[in-house]
Amino acid sequence: MFETLKGRIPKSIDEEEYRKFAVMVALVKQDDGLNVVFEKRAGGLKRQPGEICLPGGARDGNESSEENAIREMMEELKVSREQIHMIAQMDTLYTAYDNKVSVYLCELTDYEMTYNADEVAEIFTVPLKFFMETEPVAYVNTVRLLPPDNFPYEQIPGGRNYHWRDGHKKVYFYYYKDWIIWGLTAYVLRGVVRTLKAELPGIECGKLVV
């Protein structure tokens, strides 16, 4: 009866209820070695105008997470598919806001700092070495459950005096020159760097190629 469950690949509970996003950590070779490409979001955007982010966005239709990451980078940086050389899918981030963020690492070749002005105000790069050598500053936020007015308190032990546990979530900040890279973007970068250090011992930033 349960034979068909053997070998199944587990996923997150309520996976289908998460909004799906993908971001790309794009590496470009410059005079000082490998650099990470960042965007400053256009001021006219409805969500997070003016913030620093990685190329990426919401999944479109039935595309895969990898197709999602590639399409968004092509649209935002105005590059061709042939310029994008995938290295690996990195670890996935699940947020407190029911978002699933798939993360990819690639090398971007022949990039001339182009971008779609409708979505992006500015492009800049930061040496990968900076992130390999710098720990982000961490601030701890409290995450608290706030039940709605119609919550059925009478159905749980303790009623309105039920002791809800607070959660704690770190918010990271990287400070590079005049740029502040924080929030989800910093969280993703920190995760990618930790993976590179763990799985590529002795990594030399300038020699990481596809």
Short mmCIF file of C-alpha atoms in Angstrom, two decimals, residues 9-136:
data_model
loop_
_atom_site.label_atom_id
_atom_site.label_comp_id
_atom_site.label_asym_id
_atom_site.label_seq_id
_atom_site.Cartn_x
_atom_site.Cartn_y
_atom_site.Cartn_z
CA ILE A 9 11.33 13.73 -2.40
CA PRO A 10 10.04 15.77 0.55
CA LYS A 11 8.94 19.36 0.11
CA SER A 12 7.72 22.09 2.40
CA ILE A 13 4.28 21.57 3.95
CA ASP A 14 1.77 23.82 2.14
CA GLU A 15 4.26 24.23 -0.71
CA GLU A 16 1.44 25.04 -3.12
CA GLU A 17 0.36 28.02 -1.01
CA TYR A 18 3.70 29.83 -1.23
CA ARG A 19 4.18 32.60 -3.76
CA LYS A 20 7.12 31.58 -5.94
CA PHE A 21 10.06 33.86 -6.71
CA ALA A 22 13.57 33.35 -8.05
CA VAL A 23 16.69 35.50 -7.82
CA MET A 24 20.05 35.27 -9.54
CA VAL A 25 23.44 35.89 -7.98
CA ALA A 26 25.21 36.90 -11.18
CA LEU A 27 29.01 36.99 -11.23
CA VAL A 28 30.93 39.10 -13.74
CA LYS A 29 34.69 39.11 -14.29
CA GLN A 30 36.22 42.53 -13.79
CA ASP A 31 39.74 43.82 -13.22
CA ASP A 32 39.56 43.10 -9.49
CA GLY A 33 38.21 39.56 -9.95
CA LEU A 34 34.67 38.25 -9.75
CA ASN A 35 31.98 40.77 -8.84
CA VAL A 36 28.30 40.37 -7.91
CA VAL A 37 25.76 42.38 -9.93
CA PHE A 38 23.20 44.41 -7.99
CA GLU A 39 20.27 46.56 -9.01
CA LYS A 40 18.81 49.68 -7.46
CA ARG A 41 15.09 49.37 -8.08
CA ALA A 42 13.37 52.12 -10.04
CA GLY A 43 11.64 54.78 -7.95
CA GLY A 44 8.32 54.35 -9.73
CA LEU A 45 7.82 50.69 -8.80
CA LYS A 46 4.97 49.84 -6.43
CA ARG A 47 6.99 47.37 -4.36
CA GLN A 48 10.26 48.39 -2.66
CA PRO A 49 11.15 51.38 -4.87
CA GLY A 50 14.75 52.50 -4.56
CA GLU A 51 15.91 49.38 -2.70
CA ILE A 52 18.95 47.29 -3.56
CA CYS A 53 18.20 43.84 -4.92
CA LEU A 54 19.43 40.97 -7.06
CA PRO A 55 18.00 40.30 -10.52
CA GLY A 56 14.80 38.30 -10.06
CA GLY A 57 11.08 38.35 -9.46
CA ALA A 58 7.87 36.35 -9.39
CA ARG A 59 7.34 33.11 -11.30
CA ASP A 60 5.31 33.40 -14.46
CA GLY A 61 2.81 30.66 -15.30
CA ASN A 62 4.21 27.13 -15.40
CA GLU A 63 7.86 28.04 -15.83
CA SER A 64 10.44 26.33 -13.64
CA SER A 65 12.30 28.26 -10.95
CA GLU A 66 15.42 28.24 -13.13
CA GLU A 67 13.47 29.59 -16.11
CA ASN A 68 12.03 32.20 -13.75
CA ALA A 69 15.48 33.39 -12.65
CA ILE A 70 16.84 33.48 -16.20
CA ARG A 71 13.83 35.32 -17.66
CA GLU A 72 13.87 37.98 -14.96
CA MET A 73 17.58 38.62 -15.41
CA MET A 74 17.23 38.85 -19.18
CA GLU A 75 14.39 41.36 -18.79
CA GLU A 76 15.99 43.49 -16.07
CA LEU A 77 19.60 43.54 -17.32
CA LYS A 78 18.78 43.40 -21.05
CA VAL A 79 21.08 40.44 -21.68
CA SER A 80 20.73 37.39 -23.91
CA ARG A 81 20.37 33.78 -22.80
CA GLU A 82 23.79 33.04 -24.30
CA GLN A 83 25.42 35.42 -21.82
CA ILE A 84 24.07 33.50 -18.82
CA HIS A 85 26.14 30.48 -17.75
CA MET A 86 24.45 28.64 -14.90
CA ILE A 87 26.72 27.38 -12.14
CA ALA A 88 24.27 25.86 -9.64
CA GLN A 89 21.01 26.20 -7.80
CA MET A 90 21.74 27.36 -4.27
CA ASP A 91 19.66 26.89 -1.10
CA THR A 92 16.02 27.98 -1.10
CA LEU A 93 14.69 30.69 1.19
CA TYR A 94 11.21 30.46 2.74
CA THR A 95 10.08 33.76 4.24
CA ALA A 96 7.66 34.60 7.03
CA TYR A 97 5.40 36.10 4.37
CA ASP A 98 4.69 32.78 2.65
CA ASN A 99 7.18 33.40 -0.15
CA LYS A 100 9.47 30.75 -1.60
CA VAL A 101 12.62 32.25 -3.09
CA SER A 102 14.72 29.98 -5.29
CA VAL A 103 18.32 31.13 -5.58
CA TYR A 104 20.69 30.55 -8.52
CA LEU A 105 24.36 31.28 -9.11
CA CYS A 106 25.59 32.11 -12.59
CA GLU A 107 28.41 33.73 -14.50
CA LEU A 108 27.38 36.59 -16.78
CA THR A 109 29.67 37.20 -19.75
CA ASP A 110 30.12 40.20 -22.05
CA TYR A 111 27.96 42.32 -19.79
CA GLU A 112 28.07 46.06 -20.51
CA MET A 113 26.06 47.25 -17.47
CA THR A 114 22.83 47.52 -19.46
CA TYR A 115 19.45 47.56 -17.71
CA ASN A 116 15.74 48.10 -18.22
CA ALA A 117 15.06 51.64 -16.98
CA ASP A 118 11.39 50.82 -16.34
CA GLU A 119 12.42 48.49 -13.52
CA VAL A 120 15.98 49.46 -12.63
CA ALA A 121 17.39 52.88 -11.68
CA GLU A 122 21.03 51.88 -11.50
CA ILE A 123 23.43 48.93 -11.71
CA PHE A 124 26.54 48.43 -9.60
CA THR A 125 28.88 45.60 -8.72
CA VAL A 126 30.56 44.46 -5.50
CA PRO A 127 33.59 42.15 -5.38
CA LEU A 128 32.67 38.62 -4.37
CA LYS A 129 35.78 38.76 -2.21
CA PHE A 130 34.11 41.44 -0.07
CA PHE A 131 31.29 39.07 0.88
CA MET A 132 33.70 36.18 1.41
CA GLU A 133 35.70 38.28 3.88
CA THR A 134 32.94 40.34 5.52
CA GLU A 135 30.34 39.17 8.01
CA PRO A 136 27.11 41.17 7.75
#
